[in-house]
mmCIF file of C-alpha atoms and ligand atoms in Angstrom:
data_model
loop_
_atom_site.group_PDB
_atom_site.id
_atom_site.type_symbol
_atom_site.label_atom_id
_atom_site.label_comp_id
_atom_site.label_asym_id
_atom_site.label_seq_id
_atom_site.Cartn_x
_atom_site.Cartn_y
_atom_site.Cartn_z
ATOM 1 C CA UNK A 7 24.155 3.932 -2.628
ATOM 2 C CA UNK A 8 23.047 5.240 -6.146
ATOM 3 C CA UNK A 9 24.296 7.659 -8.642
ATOM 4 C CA UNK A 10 20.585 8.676 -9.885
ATOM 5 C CA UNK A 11 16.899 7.189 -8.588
ATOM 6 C CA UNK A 12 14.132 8.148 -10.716
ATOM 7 C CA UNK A 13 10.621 8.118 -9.303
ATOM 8 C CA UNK A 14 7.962 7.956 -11.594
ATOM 9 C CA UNK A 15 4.875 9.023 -9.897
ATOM 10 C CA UNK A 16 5.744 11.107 -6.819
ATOM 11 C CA UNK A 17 2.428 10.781 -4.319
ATOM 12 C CA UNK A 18 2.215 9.542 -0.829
ATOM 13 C CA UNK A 19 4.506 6.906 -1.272
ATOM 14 C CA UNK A 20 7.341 8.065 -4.262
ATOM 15 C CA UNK A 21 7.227 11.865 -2.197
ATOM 16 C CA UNK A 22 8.341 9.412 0.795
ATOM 17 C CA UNK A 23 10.890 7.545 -0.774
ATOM 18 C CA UNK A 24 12.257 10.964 -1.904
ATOM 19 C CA UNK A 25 12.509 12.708 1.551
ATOM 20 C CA UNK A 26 13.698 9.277 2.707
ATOM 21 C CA UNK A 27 16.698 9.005 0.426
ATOM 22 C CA UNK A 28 17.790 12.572 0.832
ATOM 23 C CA UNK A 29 17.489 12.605 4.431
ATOM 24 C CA UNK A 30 19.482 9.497 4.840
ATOM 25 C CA UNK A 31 21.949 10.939 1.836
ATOM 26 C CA UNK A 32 21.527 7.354 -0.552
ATOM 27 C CA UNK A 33 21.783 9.022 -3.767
ATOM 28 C CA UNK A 34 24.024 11.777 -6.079
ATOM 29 C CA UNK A 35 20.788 12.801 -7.784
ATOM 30 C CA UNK A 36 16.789 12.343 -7.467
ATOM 31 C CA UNK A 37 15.011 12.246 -10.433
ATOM 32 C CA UNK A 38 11.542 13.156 -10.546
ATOM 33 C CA UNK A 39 8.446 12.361 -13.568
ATOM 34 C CA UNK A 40 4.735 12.013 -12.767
ATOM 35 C CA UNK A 41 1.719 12.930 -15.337
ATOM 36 C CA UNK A 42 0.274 16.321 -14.264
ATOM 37 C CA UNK A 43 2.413 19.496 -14.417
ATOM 38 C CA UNK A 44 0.369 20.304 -11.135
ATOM 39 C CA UNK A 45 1.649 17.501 -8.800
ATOM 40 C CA UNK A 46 5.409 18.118 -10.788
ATOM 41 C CA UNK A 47 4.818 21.454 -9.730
ATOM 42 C CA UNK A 48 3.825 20.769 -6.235
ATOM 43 C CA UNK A 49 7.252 18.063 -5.793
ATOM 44 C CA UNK A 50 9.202 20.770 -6.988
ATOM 45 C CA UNK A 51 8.091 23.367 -4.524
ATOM 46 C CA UNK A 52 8.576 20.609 -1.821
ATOM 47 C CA UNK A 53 12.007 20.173 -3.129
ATOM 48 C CA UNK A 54 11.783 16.534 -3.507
ATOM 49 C CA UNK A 55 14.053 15.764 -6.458
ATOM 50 C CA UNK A 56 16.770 17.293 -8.129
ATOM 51 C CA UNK A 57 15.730 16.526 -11.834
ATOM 52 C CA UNK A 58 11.761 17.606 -12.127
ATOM 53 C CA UNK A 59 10.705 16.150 -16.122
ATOM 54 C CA UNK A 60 6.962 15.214 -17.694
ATOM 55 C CA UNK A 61 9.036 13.088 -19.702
ATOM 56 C CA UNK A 62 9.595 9.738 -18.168
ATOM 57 C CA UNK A 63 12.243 8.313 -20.734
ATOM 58 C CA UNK A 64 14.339 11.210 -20.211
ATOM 59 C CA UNK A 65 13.701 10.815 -15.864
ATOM 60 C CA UNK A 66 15.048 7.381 -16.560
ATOM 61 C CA UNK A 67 17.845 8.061 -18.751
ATOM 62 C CA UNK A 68 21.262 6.947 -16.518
ATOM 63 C CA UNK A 69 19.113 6.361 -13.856
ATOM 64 C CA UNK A 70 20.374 2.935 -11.703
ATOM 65 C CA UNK A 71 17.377 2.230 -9.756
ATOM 66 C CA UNK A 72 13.976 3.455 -10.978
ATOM 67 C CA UNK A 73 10.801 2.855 -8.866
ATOM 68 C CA UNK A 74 7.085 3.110 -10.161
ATOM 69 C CA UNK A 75 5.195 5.161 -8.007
ATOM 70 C CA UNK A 76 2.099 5.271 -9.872
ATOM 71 C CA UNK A 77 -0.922 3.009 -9.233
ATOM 72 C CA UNK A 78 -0.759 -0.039 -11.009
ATOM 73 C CA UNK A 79 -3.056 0.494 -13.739
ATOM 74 C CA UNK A 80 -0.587 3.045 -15.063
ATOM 75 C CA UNK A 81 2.449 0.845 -15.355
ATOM 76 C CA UNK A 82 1.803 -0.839 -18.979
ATOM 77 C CA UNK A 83 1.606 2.855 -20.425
ATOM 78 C CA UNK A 84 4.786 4.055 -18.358
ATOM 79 C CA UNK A 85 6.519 0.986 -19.702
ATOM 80 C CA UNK A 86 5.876 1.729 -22.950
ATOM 81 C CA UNK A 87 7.237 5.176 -22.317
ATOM 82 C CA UNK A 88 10.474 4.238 -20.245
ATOM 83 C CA UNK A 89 11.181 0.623 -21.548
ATOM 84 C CA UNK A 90 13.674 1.446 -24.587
ATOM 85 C CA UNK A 91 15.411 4.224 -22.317
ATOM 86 C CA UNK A 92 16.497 2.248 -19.228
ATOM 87 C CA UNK A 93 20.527 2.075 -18.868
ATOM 88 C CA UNK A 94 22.244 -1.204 -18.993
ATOM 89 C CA UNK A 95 22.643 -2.590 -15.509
ATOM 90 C CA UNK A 96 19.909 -0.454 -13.710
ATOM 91 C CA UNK A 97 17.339 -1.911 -11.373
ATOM 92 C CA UNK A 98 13.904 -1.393 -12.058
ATOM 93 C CA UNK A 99 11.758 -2.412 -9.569
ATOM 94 C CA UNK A 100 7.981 -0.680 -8.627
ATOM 95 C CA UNK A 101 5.911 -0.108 -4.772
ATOM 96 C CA UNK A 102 2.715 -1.690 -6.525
ATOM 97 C CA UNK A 103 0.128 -3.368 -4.374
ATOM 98 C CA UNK A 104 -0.215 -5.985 -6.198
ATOM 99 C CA UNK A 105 2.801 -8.366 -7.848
ATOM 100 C CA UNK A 106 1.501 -11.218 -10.209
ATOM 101 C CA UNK A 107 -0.026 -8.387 -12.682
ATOM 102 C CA UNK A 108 2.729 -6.128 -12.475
ATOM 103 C CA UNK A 109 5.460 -9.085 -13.260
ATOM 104 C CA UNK A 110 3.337 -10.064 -15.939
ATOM 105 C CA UNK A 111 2.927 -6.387 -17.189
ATOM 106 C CA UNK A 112 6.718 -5.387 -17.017
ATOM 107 C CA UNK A 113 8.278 -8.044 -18.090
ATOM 108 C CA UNK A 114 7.879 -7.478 -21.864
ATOM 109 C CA UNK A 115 9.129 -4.454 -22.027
ATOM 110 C CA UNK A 116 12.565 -4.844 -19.982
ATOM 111 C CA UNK A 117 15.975 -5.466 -22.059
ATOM 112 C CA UNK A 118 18.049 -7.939 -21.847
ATOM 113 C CA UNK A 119 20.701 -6.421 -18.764
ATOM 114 C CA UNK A 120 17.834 -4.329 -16.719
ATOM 115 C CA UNK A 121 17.575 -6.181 -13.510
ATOM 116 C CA UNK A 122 13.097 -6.184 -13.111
ATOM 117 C CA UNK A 123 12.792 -6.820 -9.117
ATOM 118 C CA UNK A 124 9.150 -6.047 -8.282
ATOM 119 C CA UNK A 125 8.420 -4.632 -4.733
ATOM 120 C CA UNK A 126 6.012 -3.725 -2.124
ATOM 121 C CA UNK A 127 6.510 -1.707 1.202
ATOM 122 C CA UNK A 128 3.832 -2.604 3.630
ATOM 123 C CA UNK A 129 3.111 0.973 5.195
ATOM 124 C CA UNK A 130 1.055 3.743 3.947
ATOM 125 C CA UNK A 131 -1.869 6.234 4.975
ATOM 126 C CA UNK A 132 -5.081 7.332 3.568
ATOM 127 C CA UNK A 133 -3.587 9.755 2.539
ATOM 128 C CA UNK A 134 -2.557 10.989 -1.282
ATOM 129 C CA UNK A 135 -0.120 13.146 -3.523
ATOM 130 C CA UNK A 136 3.498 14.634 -3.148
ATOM 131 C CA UNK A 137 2.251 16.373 0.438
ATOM 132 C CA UNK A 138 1.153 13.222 2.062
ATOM 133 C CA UNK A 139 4.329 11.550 2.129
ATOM 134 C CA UNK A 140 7.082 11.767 4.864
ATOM 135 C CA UNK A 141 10.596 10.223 5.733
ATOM 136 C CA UNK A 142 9.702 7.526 8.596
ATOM 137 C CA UNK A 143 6.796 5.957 6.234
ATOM 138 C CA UNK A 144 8.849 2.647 5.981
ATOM 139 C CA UNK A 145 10.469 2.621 9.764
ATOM 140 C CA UNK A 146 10.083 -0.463 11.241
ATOM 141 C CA UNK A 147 7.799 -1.699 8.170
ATOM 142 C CA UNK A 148 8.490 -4.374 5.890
ATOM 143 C CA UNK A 149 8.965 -4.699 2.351
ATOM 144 C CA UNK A 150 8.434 -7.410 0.080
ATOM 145 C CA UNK A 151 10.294 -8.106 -3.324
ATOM 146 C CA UNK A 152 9.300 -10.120 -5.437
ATOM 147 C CA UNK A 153 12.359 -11.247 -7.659
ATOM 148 C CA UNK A 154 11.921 -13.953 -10.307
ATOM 149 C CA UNK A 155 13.816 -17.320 -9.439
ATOM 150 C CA UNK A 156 16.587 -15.815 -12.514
ATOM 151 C CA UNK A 157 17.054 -12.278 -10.965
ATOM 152 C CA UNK A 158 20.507 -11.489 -10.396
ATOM 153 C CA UNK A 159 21.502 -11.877 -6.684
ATOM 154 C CA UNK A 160 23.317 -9.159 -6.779
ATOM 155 C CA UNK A 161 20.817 -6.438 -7.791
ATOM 156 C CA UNK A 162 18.319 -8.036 -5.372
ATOM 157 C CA UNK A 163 21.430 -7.836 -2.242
ATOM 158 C CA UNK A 164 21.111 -4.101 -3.581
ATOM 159 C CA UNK A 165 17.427 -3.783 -3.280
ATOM 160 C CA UNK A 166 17.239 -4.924 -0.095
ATOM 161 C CA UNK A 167 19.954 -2.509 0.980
ATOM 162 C CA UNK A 168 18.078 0.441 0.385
ATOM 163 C CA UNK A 169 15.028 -0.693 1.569
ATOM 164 C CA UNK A 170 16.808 -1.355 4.569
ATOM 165 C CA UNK A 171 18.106 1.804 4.485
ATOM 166 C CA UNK A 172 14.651 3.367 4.473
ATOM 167 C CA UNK A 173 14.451 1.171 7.647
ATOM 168 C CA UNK A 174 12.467 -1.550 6.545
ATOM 169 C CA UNK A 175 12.537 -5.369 7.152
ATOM 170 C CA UNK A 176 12.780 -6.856 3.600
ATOM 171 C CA UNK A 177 11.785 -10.446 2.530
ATOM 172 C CA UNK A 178 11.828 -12.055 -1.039
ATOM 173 C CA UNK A 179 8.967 -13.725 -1.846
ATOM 174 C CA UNK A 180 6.790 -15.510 -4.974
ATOM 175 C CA UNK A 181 5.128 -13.103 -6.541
ATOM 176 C CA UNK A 182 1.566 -15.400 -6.464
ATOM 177 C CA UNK A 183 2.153 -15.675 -2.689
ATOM 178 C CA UNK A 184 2.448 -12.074 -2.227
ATOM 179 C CA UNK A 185 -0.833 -11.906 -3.626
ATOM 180 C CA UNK A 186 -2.912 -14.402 -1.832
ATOM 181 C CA UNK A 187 -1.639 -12.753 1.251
ATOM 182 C CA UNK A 188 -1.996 -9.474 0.525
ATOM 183 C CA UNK A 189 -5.844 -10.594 -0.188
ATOM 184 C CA UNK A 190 -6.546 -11.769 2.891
ATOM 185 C CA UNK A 191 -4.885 -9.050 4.889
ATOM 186 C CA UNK A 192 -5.003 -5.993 2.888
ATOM 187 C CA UNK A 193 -7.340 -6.078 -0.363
ATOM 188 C CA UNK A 194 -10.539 -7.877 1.315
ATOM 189 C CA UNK A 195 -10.041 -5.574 4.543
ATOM 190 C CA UNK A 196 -10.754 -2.826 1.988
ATOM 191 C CA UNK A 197 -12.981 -4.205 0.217
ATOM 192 C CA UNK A 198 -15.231 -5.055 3.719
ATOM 193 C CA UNK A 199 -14.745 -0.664 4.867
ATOM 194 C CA UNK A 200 -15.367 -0.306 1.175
ATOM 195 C CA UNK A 201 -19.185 -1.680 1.364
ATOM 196 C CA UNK A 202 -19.726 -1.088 5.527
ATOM 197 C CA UNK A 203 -19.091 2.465 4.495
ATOM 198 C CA UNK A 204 -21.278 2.378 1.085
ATOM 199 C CA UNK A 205 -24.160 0.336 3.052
ATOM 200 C CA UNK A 206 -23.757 3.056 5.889
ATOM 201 C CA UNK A 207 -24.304 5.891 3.381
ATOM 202 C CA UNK A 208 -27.096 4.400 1.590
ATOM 203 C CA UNK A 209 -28.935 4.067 5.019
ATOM 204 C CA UNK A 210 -28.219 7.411 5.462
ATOM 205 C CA UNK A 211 -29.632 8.461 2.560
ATOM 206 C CA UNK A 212 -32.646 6.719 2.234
ATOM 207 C CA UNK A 213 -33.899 6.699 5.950
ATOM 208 C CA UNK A 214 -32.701 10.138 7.220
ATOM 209 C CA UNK A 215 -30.846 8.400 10.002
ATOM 210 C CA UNK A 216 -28.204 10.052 12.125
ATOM 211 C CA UNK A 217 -25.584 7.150 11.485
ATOM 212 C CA UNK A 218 -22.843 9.503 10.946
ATOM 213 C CA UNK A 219 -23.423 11.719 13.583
ATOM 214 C CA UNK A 220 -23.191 8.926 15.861
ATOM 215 C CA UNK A 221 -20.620 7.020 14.886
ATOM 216 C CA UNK A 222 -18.799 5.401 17.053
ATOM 217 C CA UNK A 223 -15.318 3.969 16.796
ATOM 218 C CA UNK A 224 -16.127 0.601 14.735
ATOM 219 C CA UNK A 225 -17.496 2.470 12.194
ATOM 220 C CA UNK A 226 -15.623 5.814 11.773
ATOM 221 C CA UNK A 227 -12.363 3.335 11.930
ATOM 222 C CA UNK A 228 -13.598 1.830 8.779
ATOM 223 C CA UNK A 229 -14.017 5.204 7.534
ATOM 224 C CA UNK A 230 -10.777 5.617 7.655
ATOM 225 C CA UNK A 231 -9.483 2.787 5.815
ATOM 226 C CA UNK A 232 -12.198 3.194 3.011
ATOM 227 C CA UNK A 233 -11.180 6.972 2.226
ATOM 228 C CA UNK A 234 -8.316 5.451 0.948
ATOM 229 C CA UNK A 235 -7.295 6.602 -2.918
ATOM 230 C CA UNK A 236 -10.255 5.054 -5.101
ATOM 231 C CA UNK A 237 -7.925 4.627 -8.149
ATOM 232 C CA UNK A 238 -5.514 2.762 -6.542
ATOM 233 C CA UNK A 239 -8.110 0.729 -4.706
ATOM 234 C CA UNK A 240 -9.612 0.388 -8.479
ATOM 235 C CA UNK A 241 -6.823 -0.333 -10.043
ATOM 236 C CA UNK A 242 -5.584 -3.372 -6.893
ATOM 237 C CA UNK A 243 -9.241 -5.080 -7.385
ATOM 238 C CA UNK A 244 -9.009 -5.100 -10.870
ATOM 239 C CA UNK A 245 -5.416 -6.772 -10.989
ATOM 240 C CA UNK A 246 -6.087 -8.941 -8.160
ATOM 241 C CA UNK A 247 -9.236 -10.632 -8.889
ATOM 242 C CA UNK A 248 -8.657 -14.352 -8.347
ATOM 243 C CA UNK A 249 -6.533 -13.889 -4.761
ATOM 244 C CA UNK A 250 -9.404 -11.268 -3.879
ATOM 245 C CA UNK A 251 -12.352 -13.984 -4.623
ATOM 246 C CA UNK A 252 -10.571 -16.575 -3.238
ATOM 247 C CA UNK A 253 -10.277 -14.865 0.184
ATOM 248 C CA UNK A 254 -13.193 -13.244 -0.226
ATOM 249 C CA UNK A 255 -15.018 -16.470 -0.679
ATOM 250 C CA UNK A 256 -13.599 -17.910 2.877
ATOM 251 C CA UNK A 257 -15.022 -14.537 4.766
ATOM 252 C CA UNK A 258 -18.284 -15.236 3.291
ATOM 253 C CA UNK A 259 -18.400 -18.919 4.287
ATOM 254 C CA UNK A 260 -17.158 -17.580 8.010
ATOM 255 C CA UNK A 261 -19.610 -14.835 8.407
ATOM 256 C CA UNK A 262 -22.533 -17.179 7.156
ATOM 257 C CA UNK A 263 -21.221 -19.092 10.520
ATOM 258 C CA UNK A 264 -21.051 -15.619 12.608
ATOM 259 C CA UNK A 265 -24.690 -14.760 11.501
ATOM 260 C CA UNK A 266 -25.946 -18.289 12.385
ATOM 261 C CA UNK A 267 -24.315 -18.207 15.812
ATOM 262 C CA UNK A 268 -25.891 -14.539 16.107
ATOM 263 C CA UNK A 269 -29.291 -15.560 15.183
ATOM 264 C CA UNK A 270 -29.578 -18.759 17.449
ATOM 265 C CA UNK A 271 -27.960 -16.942 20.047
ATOM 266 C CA UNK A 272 -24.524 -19.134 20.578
ATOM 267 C CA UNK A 273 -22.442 -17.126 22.865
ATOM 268 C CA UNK A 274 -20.195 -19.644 23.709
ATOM 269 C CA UNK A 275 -19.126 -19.374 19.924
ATOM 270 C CA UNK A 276 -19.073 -16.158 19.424
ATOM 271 C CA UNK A 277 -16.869 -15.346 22.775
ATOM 272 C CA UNK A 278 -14.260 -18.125 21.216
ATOM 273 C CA UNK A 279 -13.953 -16.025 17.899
ATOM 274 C CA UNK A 280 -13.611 -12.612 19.789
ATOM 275 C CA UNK A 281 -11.051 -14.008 22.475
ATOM 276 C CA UNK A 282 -9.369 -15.620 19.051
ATOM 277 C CA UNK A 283 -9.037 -12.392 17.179
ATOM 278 C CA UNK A 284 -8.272 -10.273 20.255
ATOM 279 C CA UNK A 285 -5.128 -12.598 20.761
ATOM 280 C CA UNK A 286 -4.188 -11.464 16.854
ATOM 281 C CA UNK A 287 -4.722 -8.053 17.618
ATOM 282 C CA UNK A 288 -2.445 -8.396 20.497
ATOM 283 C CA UNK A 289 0.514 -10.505 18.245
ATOM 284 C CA UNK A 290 0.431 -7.773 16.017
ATOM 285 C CA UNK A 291 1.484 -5.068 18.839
ATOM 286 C CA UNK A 292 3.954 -7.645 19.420
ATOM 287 C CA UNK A 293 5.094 -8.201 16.601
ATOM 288 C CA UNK A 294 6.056 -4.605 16.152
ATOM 289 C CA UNK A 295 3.352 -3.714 13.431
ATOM 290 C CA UNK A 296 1.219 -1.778 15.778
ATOM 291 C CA UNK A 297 1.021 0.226 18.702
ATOM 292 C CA UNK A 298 -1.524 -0.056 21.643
ATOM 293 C CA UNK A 299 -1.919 3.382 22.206
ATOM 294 C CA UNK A 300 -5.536 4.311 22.841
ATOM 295 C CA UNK A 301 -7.271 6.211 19.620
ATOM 296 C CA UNK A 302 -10.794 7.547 20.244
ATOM 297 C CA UNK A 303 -9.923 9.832 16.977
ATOM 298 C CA UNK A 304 -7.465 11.951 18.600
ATOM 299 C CA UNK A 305 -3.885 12.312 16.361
ATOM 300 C CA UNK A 306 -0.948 11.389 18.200
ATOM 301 C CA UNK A 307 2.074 13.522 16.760
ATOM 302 C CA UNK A 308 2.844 14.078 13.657
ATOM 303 C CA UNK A 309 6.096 12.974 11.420
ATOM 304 C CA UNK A 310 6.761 15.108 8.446
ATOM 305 C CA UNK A 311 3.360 16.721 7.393
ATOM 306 C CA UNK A 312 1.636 13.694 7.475
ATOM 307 C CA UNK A 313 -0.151 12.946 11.052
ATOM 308 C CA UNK A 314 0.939 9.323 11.782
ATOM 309 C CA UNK A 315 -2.257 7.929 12.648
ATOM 310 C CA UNK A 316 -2.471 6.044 16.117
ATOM 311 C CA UNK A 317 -4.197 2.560 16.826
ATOM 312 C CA UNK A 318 -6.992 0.856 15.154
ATOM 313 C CA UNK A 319 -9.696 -0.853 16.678
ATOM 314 C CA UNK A 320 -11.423 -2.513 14.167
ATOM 315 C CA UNK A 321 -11.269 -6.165 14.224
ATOM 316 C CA UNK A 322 -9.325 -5.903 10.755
ATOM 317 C CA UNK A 323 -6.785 -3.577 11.907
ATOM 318 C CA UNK A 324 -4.741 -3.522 8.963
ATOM 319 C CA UNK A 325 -2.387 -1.042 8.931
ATOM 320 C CA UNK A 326 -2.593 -0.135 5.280
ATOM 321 C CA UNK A 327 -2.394 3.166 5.991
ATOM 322 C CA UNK A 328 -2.073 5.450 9.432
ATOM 323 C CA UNK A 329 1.654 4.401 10.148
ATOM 324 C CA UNK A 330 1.014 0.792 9.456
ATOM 325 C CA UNK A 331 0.461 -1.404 6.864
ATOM 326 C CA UNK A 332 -0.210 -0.705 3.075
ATOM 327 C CA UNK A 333 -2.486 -2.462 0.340
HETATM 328 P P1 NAP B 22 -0.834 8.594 -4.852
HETATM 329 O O1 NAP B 22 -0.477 9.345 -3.632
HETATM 330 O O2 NAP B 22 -2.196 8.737 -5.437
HETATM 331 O O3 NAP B 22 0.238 8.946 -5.991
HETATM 332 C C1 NAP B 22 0.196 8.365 -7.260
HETATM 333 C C2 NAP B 22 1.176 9.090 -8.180
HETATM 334 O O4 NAP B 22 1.129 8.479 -9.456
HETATM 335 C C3 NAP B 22 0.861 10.552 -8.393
HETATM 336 O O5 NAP B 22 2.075 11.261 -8.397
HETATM 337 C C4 NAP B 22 0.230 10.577 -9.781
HETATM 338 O O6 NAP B 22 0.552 11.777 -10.416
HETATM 339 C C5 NAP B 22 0.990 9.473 -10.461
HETATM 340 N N1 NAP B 22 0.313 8.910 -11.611
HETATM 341 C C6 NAP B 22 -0.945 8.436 -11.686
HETATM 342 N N2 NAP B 22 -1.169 7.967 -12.927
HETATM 343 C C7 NAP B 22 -0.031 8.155 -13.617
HETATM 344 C C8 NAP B 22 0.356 7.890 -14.951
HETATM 345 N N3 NAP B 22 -0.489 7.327 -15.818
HETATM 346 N N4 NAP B 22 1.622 8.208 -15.326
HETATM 347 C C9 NAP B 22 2.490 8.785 -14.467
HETATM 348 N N5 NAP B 22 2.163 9.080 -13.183
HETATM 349 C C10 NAP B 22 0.919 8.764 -12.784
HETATM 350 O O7 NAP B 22 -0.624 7.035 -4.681
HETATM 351 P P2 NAP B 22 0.278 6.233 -3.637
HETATM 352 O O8 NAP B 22 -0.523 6.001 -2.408
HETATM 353 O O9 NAP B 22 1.611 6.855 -3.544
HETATM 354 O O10 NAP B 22 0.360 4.834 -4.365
HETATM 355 C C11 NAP B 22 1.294 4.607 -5.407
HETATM 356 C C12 NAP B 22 1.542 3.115 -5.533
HETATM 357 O O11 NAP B 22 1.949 2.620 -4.260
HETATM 358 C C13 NAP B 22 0.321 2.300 -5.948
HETATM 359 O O12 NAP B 22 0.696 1.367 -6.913
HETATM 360 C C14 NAP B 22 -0.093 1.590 -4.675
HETATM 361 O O13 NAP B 22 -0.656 0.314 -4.951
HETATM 362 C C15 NAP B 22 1.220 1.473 -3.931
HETATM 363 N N6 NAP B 22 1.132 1.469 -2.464
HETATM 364 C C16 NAP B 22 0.296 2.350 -1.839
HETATM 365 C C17 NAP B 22 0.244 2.351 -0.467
HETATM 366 C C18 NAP B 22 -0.661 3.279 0.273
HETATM 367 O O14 NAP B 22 -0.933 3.063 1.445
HETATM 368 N N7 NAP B 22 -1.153 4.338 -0.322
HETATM 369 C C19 NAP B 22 1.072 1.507 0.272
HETATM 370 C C20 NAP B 22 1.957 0.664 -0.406
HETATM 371 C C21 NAP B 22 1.971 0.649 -1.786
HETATM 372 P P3 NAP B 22 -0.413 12.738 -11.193
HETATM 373 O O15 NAP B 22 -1.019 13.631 -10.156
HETATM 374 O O16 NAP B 22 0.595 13.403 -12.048
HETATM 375 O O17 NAP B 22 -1.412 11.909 -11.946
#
């Protein structure tokens, strides 16, 4: 499908892409850059590429597709790097949580000819570095590009052809839109395990409680979703901030309704929200995005070297991670 791919940034998600596009044979030559010597080291050893390089403008050189693997916070400093050594004609596109920052962060450094299609597979894990990632990541997952209303058709038809070759369902979409719903069912998700967790540990802490060793499965599922990689979780607040309050703003207001029914005892409205989010819970299954296997912490099999995690009972079951959605 491609003479050479460079990856820049080869973790959890680049390290899948890799075993992805050699398994399923999609291009002559695999191109590997990333920052630390260590984690080249470690892609090498896991024979991931075929080109291993610190140097990102030479990974890039004659490369026709490039993807950014790095968390988005990096991207303006790998731009500056690789901007004046992309080929004529290559695609340059990026698996970056968020899409309004990173258009606005590329864009200036792309020459006339390079075809800039942002993108953003929704699957991923907890899980980090070139180790973590394995071929299936993007089965059944989709992936959203974000091409500007003057990106060349053709590139994008080409896009979407290896991402569906990764065995993803692709859709185009505005980049803002991406955004606002990423908020609301990735970022804020986070952000909610990031603080249960935080309040959890401070309780902990201060009253000698035995929280953790008694956690049951609401709480060690958030857990789960808030040991997900703090930079990148850093980096998608801080380039996200107006979907993120936004959304974040409408859970408030809805919570403020949850604790009033709580504290004047309104069953009535509280079983109408459950019986309401169970039936998402359930359209999700259906919808492909989920499985209802039964969890209770046990791993259910394991795909590459990465355990695919099993179901998620949490009442924001988004698959970010654990063989299901991403932030
Ligand atoms: P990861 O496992 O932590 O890997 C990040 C990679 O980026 C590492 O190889 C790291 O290498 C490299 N890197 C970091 N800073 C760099 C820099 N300044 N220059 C060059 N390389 C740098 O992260 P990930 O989970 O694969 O996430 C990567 C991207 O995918 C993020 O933008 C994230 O938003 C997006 N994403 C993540 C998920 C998910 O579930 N994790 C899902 C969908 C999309 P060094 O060790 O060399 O620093």
């Amino acid at each position: 499908m491609f003479d050479k791919i460079t990856l820049i940034g080869i973790g959890l998600i680049g390290s899948s892409i890799a075993r992805a596009v050699k398994l399923k044979d999609l291009a002559k030559t695999i191109a590997i850059t990333t920052r630390k010597s260590e984690t080249l080291e470690e892609a090498r050893a896991l024979g991931l590429g075929d080109i291993y390089t610190l140097d990102a403008a030479e990974a890039v050189a004659g490369a026709d597709l490039v993807i950014l693997c790095t968390p988005v916070g990096a991207y303006e400093e790998v731009m500056k790097q690789i901007g004046g050594a992309l080929a004529p004609g290559a695609i340059l596109s990026d698996v970056g949580s968020v899409k309004g920052f990173v258009l606005k962060v590329m864009k200036p450094y792309v020459a006339e000819g390079v075809h800039l299609i942002p993108g953003h597979p929704i699957a991923g894990t907890e899980h980090s570095g070139p180790s973590a990632g394995f071929a299936d990541l993007f089965v059944g997952r989709w992936c959203i590009l974000t091409p500007e209303k003057s990106a060349d058709p053709v590139a994008v038809d080409r896009l979407t052809s290896f991402w569906g070759a990764l065995g993803s369902n692709v859709e185009c979409m505005d980049a803002n839109h991406h955004d606002l719903t990423l908020a609301i069912t990735s970022h804020v998700p986070h952000l909610i395990a990031y603080n249960i967790v935080g309040t959890v540990s401070d309780l902990e802490a201060d009253t000698q409680s035995e929280v953790i060793k008694f956690s049951a499965s609401g709480f060690r599922d958030f857990t789960r979703i808030a040991a997900s990689d703090p930079i990148m979780w850093r980096d998608v607040f801080l380039t996200n901030r107006d979907a993120v309050l936004e959304m974040l703003g409408r859970f408030l207001e809805d919570l403020s309704r949850l604790q009033r029914a709580v504290r004047v005892g309104d069953g009535p409205a509280m079983q109408e929200l459950f019986t309401r989010t169970r039936a998402i819970r359930r359209s999700i299954i259906t919808a492909g995005q989920e499985t209802a296997a039964p969890d209770f912490g046990r791993p259910h099999g394991t795909t590459g070297n990465a355990i695919v995690q099993p179901e998620d009972v949490t009442p924001f079951a988004v698959r970010e991670h654990g063989g299901g959605e991403d932030a």
